[in-house]
Tab-separated table of C-alpha atoms and ligand atoms in Angstrom:
chain	number	residue	atom	x	y	z
A	1	MET	CA	-49.322	-6.121	-66.143
A	2	ALA	CA	-46.375	-6.235	-63.763
A	3	LYS	CA	-45.580	-2.953	-62.110
A	4	ALA	CA	-42.491	-0.991	-63.144
A	5	ILE	CA	-39.345	-2.013	-61.285
A	6	VAL	CA	-38.513	-0.108	-58.113
A	7	ILE	CA	-35.110	-0.281	-56.457
A	8	ALA	CA	-35.703	1.150	-52.977
A	9	VAL	CA	-32.650	2.452	-51.115
A	10	ASP	CA	-33.272	3.493	-47.521
A	11	GLY	CA	-30.994	4.471	-44.663
A	12	PRO	CA	-29.852	7.367	-42.500
A	13	GLY	CA	-28.462	10.620	-43.904
A	14	GLY	CA	-24.840	10.478	-45.035
A	15	ALA	CA	-24.676	6.718	-45.601
A	16	GLY	CA	-24.077	7.294	-49.324
A	17	LYS	CA	-27.612	6.765	-50.664
A	18	GLY	CA	-27.455	9.846	-52.894
A	19	GLU	CA	-24.321	8.744	-54.723
A	20	LEU	CA	-25.431	5.102	-54.956
A	21	THR	CA	-28.898	5.939	-56.278
A	22	ARG	CA	-27.513	8.395	-58.849
A	23	ARG	CA	-25.154	5.709	-60.133
A	24	LEU	CA	-27.834	3.024	-60.278
A	25	ALA	CA	-30.347	5.276	-62.036
A	26	ALA	CA	-27.743	6.283	-64.647
A	27	ARG	CA	-26.610	2.688	-65.188
A	28	PHE	CA	-30.109	1.310	-65.763
A	29	GLY	CA	-31.662	4.402	-67.347
A	30	PHE	CA	-34.201	4.557	-64.503
A	31	ALA	CA	-35.910	7.628	-63.027
A	32	LEU	CA	-34.663	8.835	-59.660
A	33	LEU	CA	-36.755	9.856	-56.664
A	34	ASP	CA	-34.917	11.836	-53.964
A	35	SER	CA	-37.704	11.733	-51.397
A	36	GLY	CA	-35.640	13.661	-48.842
A	37	ALA	CA	-35.643	16.615	-51.240
A	38	ILE	CA	-39.466	16.595	-51.161
A	39	TYR	CA	-39.456	16.949	-47.352
A	40	ARG	CA	-36.712	19.570	-47.587
A	41	VAL	CA	-38.619	21.693	-50.134
A	42	LEU	CA	-41.806	21.382	-48.118
A	43	ALA	CA	-40.071	22.553	-44.922
A	44	TYR	CA	-38.511	25.424	-46.862
A	45	ALA	CA	-41.899	26.437	-48.291
A	46	VAL	CA	-43.495	26.245	-44.838
A	47	ARG	CA	-40.853	28.540	-43.360
A	48	LYS	CA	-41.131	30.906	-46.289
A	49	ALA	CA	-44.894	31.119	-45.814
A	50	GLY	CA	-44.287	32.039	-42.171
A	51	LEU	CA	-45.940	28.857	-40.878
A	52	ALA	CA	-44.747	26.753	-37.944
A	53	LEU	CA	-42.976	23.482	-38.773
A	54	PHE	CA	-44.962	21.589	-36.131
A	55	ASP	CA	-48.405	22.941	-37.097
A	56	GLU	CA	-49.651	19.743	-38.753
A	57	ASP	CA	-52.791	21.168	-40.396
A	58	SER	CA	-50.954	24.079	-41.998
A	59	VAL	CA	-48.081	21.885	-43.135
A	60	VAL	CA	-50.539	19.406	-44.696
A	61	GLN	CA	-52.271	22.238	-46.553
A	62	GLU	CA	-48.906	23.394	-47.856
A	63	ALA	CA	-47.979	19.795	-48.810
A	64	LEU	CA	-51.148	19.510	-50.901
A	65	VAL	CA	-50.611	22.709	-52.869
A	66	VAL	CA	-46.854	23.235	-52.943
A	67	ASN	CA	-45.520	23.553	-56.466
A	68	MET	CA	-42.176	21.750	-56.595
A	69	SER	CA	-40.355	20.287	-59.542
A	70	PHE	CA	-37.150	18.387	-60.167
A	71	GLU	CA	-35.213	19.134	-63.311
A	72	PRO	CA	-32.257	16.996	-64.358
A	73	GLN	CA	-29.413	19.186	-65.636
A	74	ASP	CA	-25.782	18.472	-66.494
A	75	ASN	CA	-24.568	19.166	-62.963
A	76	GLY	CA	-27.321	17.181	-61.220
A	77	VAL	CA	-31.003	17.551	-60.467
A	78	HIS	CA	-32.181	21.126	-59.862
A	79	VAL	CA	-34.993	21.637	-57.385
A	80	LEU	CA	-37.547	24.356	-58.065
A	81	LEU	CA	-40.135	25.829	-55.718
A	82	ASN	CA	-42.663	27.943	-57.627
A	83	GLY	CA	-40.045	28.278	-60.347
A	84	GLU	CA	-37.354	29.504	-57.913
A	85	ASP	CA	-34.160	27.419	-57.854
A	86	VAL	CA	-33.811	26.230	-54.238
A	87	THR	CA	-31.242	23.487	-54.934
A	88	ALA	CA	-28.575	24.992	-52.661
A	89	ALA	CA	-30.960	26.487	-50.102
A	90	ILE	CA	-32.473	23.087	-49.206
A	91	ARG	CA	-29.068	21.429	-48.663
A	92	THR	CA	-28.036	23.263	-45.484
A	93	GLU	CA	-27.897	21.444	-42.126
A	94	GLU	CA	-30.794	23.609	-40.939
A	95	ALA	CA	-32.906	22.649	-43.956
A	96	GLY	CA	-32.230	18.969	-43.164
A	97	ALA	CA	-33.242	19.396	-39.545
A	98	ASN	CA	-36.403	21.286	-40.584
A	99	ALA	CA	-37.238	18.538	-43.094
A	100	SER	CA	-36.999	15.933	-40.367
A	101	LYS	CA	-39.453	17.962	-38.240
A	102	VAL	CA	-42.180	18.127	-40.891
A	103	ALA	CA	-41.417	14.492	-41.808
A	104	ALA	CA	-42.348	13.425	-38.285
A	105	LEU	CA	-45.977	14.529	-38.817
A	106	PRO	CA	-48.111	11.515	-39.888
A	107	ALA	CA	-50.690	13.481	-41.932
A	108	VAL	CA	-47.885	15.211	-43.811
A	109	ARG	CA	-46.363	11.873	-44.790
A	110	GLN	CA	-49.786	10.703	-45.938
A	111	ALA	CA	-50.282	13.865	-48.006
A	112	LEU	CA	-46.979	13.267	-49.797
A	113	LEU	CA	-47.504	9.564	-50.590
A	114	GLN	CA	-49.084	9.886	-54.027
A	115	ARG	CA	-46.629	12.568	-55.117
A	116	GLN	CA	-43.839	10.050	-54.451
A	117	ARG	CA	-45.625	7.065	-56.018
A	118	ASP	CA	-46.143	9.051	-59.222
A	119	PHE	CA	-42.397	8.746	-59.866
A	120	ARG	CA	-42.828	5.020	-60.611
A	121	LYS	CA	-42.782	4.495	-64.340
A	122	GLU	CA	-41.226	2.282	-67.012
A	123	PRO	CA	-38.547	1.154	-67.337
A	124	GLY	CA	-38.012	1.641	-63.602
A	125	LEU	CA	-37.294	3.852	-60.618
A	126	VAL	CA	-34.522	4.135	-58.068
A	127	ALA	CA	-36.021	5.602	-54.880
A	128	ASP	CA	-33.874	7.179	-52.145
A	129	GLY	CA	-35.280	7.769	-48.668
A	130	ARG	CA	-36.152	6.425	-45.244
A	131	ASP	CA	-39.376	4.493	-45.949
A	132	MET	CA	-39.182	3.642	-49.646
A	133	GLY	CA	-39.149	-0.132	-49.060
A	134	THR	CA	-41.430	-0.129	-46.027
A	135	VAL	CA	-44.232	2.367	-46.797
A	136	VAL	CA	-44.059	4.137	-50.156
A	137	PHE	CA	-43.172	1.120	-52.318
A	138	PRO	CA	-43.737	-1.946	-50.114
A	139	ASP	CA	-43.876	-4.032	-53.318
A	140	ALA	CA	-40.502	-2.771	-54.582
A	141	GLN	CA	-38.713	-5.610	-56.357
A	142	VAL	CA	-35.354	-4.682	-54.783
A	143	LYS	CA	-34.821	-3.217	-51.312
A	144	ILE	CA	-31.487	-2.078	-49.934
A	145	PHE	CA	-30.842	-0.544	-46.520
A	146	LEU	CA	-27.608	1.429	-46.586
A	147	ASP	CA	-26.161	2.173	-43.169
A	148	ALA	CA	-22.910	3.591	-41.752
A	149	SER	CA	-21.687	4.642	-38.327
A	150	ALA	CA	-22.656	8.167	-37.238
A	151	GLU	CA	-18.952	9.039	-36.929
A	152	VAL	CA	-18.143	8.104	-40.522
A	153	ARG	CA	-21.236	9.920	-41.788
A	154	ALA	CA	-20.217	13.060	-39.865
A	155	LYS	CA	-16.674	12.838	-41.272
A	156	ARG	CA	-18.003	12.506	-44.838
A	157	ARG	CA	-20.262	15.509	-44.333
A	158	GLU	CA	-17.403	17.557	-42.890
A	159	LEU	CA	-15.211	16.792	-45.926
A	160	GLN	CA	-18.095	17.533	-48.287
A	161	LEU	CA	-18.697	20.956	-46.698
A	162	LYS	CA	-14.984	21.782	-46.683
A	163	ALA	CA	-14.722	20.817	-50.348
A	164	GLN	CA	-17.443	23.408	-50.987
A	165	GLY	CA	-15.320	25.986	-49.165
A	166	LYS	CA	-17.710	26.083	-46.187
A	167	VAL	CA	-16.965	26.104	-42.482
A	168	ALA	CA	-17.482	22.678	-40.936
A	169	ASP	CA	-17.274	21.658	-37.284
A	170	TYR	CA	-17.059	17.861	-36.936
A	171	ASP	CA	-18.408	17.716	-33.369
A	172	LEU	CA	-21.402	19.880	-34.219
A	173	ILE	CA	-22.145	17.859	-37.368
A	174	LEU	CA	-21.935	14.605	-35.392
A	175	GLN	CA	-24.329	15.969	-32.780
A	176	GLU	CA	-26.810	17.083	-35.461
A	177	ILE	CA	-26.593	13.722	-37.224
A	178	LYS	CA	-27.335	11.902	-33.971
A	179	GLU	CA	-30.300	14.180	-33.217
A	180	ARG	CA	-31.743	13.709	-36.702
A	181	ASP	CA	-31.209	9.910	-36.514
A	182	GLU	CA	-32.978	9.779	-33.186
A	183	ARG	CA	-35.967	11.736	-34.551
A	184	ASP	CA	-36.120	9.623	-37.732
A	185	ARG	CA	-35.782	6.263	-35.965
A	186	THR	CA	-38.193	6.853	-33.103
A	187	ARG	CA	-41.081	8.654	-34.823
A	188	ALA	CA	-44.414	6.846	-34.709
A	189	THR	CA	-45.108	6.924	-38.454
A	190	ALA	CA	-42.742	5.348	-40.978
A	191	PRO	CA	-39.706	5.289	-38.702
A	192	LEU	CA	-36.348	4.698	-40.325
A	193	LYS	CA	-35.882	0.936	-40.349
A	194	ALA	CA	-34.893	-1.778	-42.776
A	195	ALA	CA	-37.664	-3.692	-44.550
A	196	ALA	CA	-37.698	-7.384	-43.639
A	197	ASP	CA	-36.650	-8.319	-47.178
A	198	ALA	CA	-33.946	-5.659	-47.569
A	199	LEU	CA	-30.258	-6.250	-48.130
A	200	ILE	CA	-28.506	-4.532	-45.236
A	201	LEU	CA	-25.356	-2.912	-46.487
A	202	ASP	CA	-22.981	-1.228	-44.036
A	203	SER	CA	-20.862	1.312	-45.887
A	204	THR	CA	-18.748	2.329	-42.858
A	205	ALA	CA	-15.598	0.673	-44.202
A	206	LEU	CA	-16.498	0.564	-47.906
A	207	THR	CA	-15.725	2.844	-50.837
A	208	ILE	CA	-18.599	3.940	-53.073
A	209	GLU	CA	-17.315	1.520	-55.731
A	210	GLU	CA	-17.521	-1.385	-53.267
A	211	VAL	CA	-21.017	-0.334	-52.193
A	212	GLU	CA	-22.119	-0.166	-55.821
A	213	GLU	CA	-20.625	-3.580	-56.565
A	214	LYS	CA	-22.474	-5.223	-53.673
A	215	ALA	CA	-25.722	-3.464	-54.586
A	216	LEU	CA	-25.394	-4.611	-58.217
A	217	ALA	CA	-24.787	-8.218	-57.189
A	218	PHE	CA	-27.971	-8.111	-55.087
A	219	ILE	CA	-29.993	-6.429	-57.854
A	220	HIS	CA	-28.951	-9.101	-60.350
A	221	GLU	CA	-29.752	-11.826	-57.837
A	222	LYS	CA	-33.254	-10.359	-57.424
A	223	LEU	CA	-34.028	-9.419	-61.012
A	224	GLY	CA	-31.770	-11.640	-63.077
A	225	THR	CA	-29.769	-10.158	-65.920
A	226	LEU	CA	-32.504	-10.536	-68.522
A	227	GLU	CA	-34.542	-7.501	-67.610
A	228	LEU	CA	-31.576	-5.186	-67.143
A	229	ASN	CA	-28.946	-3.833	-69.454
A	230	GLY	CA	-26.650	-2.549	-66.716
B	301	C5P	O1	-32.316	12.324	-47.077
B	301	C5P	P1	-32.383	13.733	-46.577
B	301	C5P	O2	-31.292	14.087	-45.631
B	301	C5P	O3	-32.464	14.712	-47.703
B	301	C5P	O4	-33.763	13.830	-45.801
B	301	C5P	C1	-34.079	14.915	-44.984
B	301	C5P	C2	-35.053	14.465	-43.897
B	301	C5P	O5	-36.299	14.136	-44.518
B	301	C5P	C3	-34.637	13.212	-43.133
B	301	C5P	O6	-33.857	13.480	-41.990
B	301	C5P	C4	-35.960	12.585	-42.762
B	301	C5P	O7	-36.448	13.106	-41.550
B	301	C5P	C5	-36.898	13.040	-43.852
B	301	C5P	N1	-37.204	11.972	-44.789
B	301	C5P	C6	-38.197	11.089	-44.451
B	301	C5P	N2	-38.579	10.125	-45.323
B	301	C5P	C7	-37.977	10.002	-46.501
B	301	C5P	C8	-36.926	10.875	-46.865
B	301	C5P	C9	-36.546	11.863	-45.971
B	301	C5P	O8	-38.755	11.162	-43.359
B	301	C5P	N3	-38.390	9.055	-47.338
């Protein structure tokens, strides 16, 4: 039997993957995997346990036992760690930077592979991350690499934080984005890069509606309209 459809959306932080994948999953009635949230929760759990983010053996142990769950609610997916709601706590800039540190450890990535693959089920999955199309689901039927300039991503993040009533310093955000990009793109295991068969979509000058339109055209080209209702 053919495997359930996977639409893999990879790219750097702030390119708009979260919004695009939420829209696609809702449109097609597919499950959604936010793989970045898995690395974020793991880093949070590691810190909470008083372990070092770079101690590969300890982080792997934590990755194998950590009890995380993702619960769709009206206002988005809630992330639970041992039953505690950590949705907001894992979204800080620091939590993102910590996630990228544990994500650079090869054995940690290996330990989290099956947990991510378990999200694949009928009728399909939209997977958001850095290595969805290259490592986790190399046989994904649709692969999209969503990019945007670091400056535009920093600006979007600044506006997002300000909309939440938080303090936001554009220059600092830009610097952090560049540091995280560098770590994600140059790591030895599963570096951030487009799969050979991915559609490369640059969202720098596009609205989310335009991004969605281009993604949909590509999805229909790959899958035809027969299998999808969207
Ligand atoms: O996408 P998000 O910003 O939530 O991801 C946080 C960090 O987790 C990224 O900077 C990256 O280092 C790591 N990550 C990863 N592989 C994924 C998803 C996220 O290495 N598939």
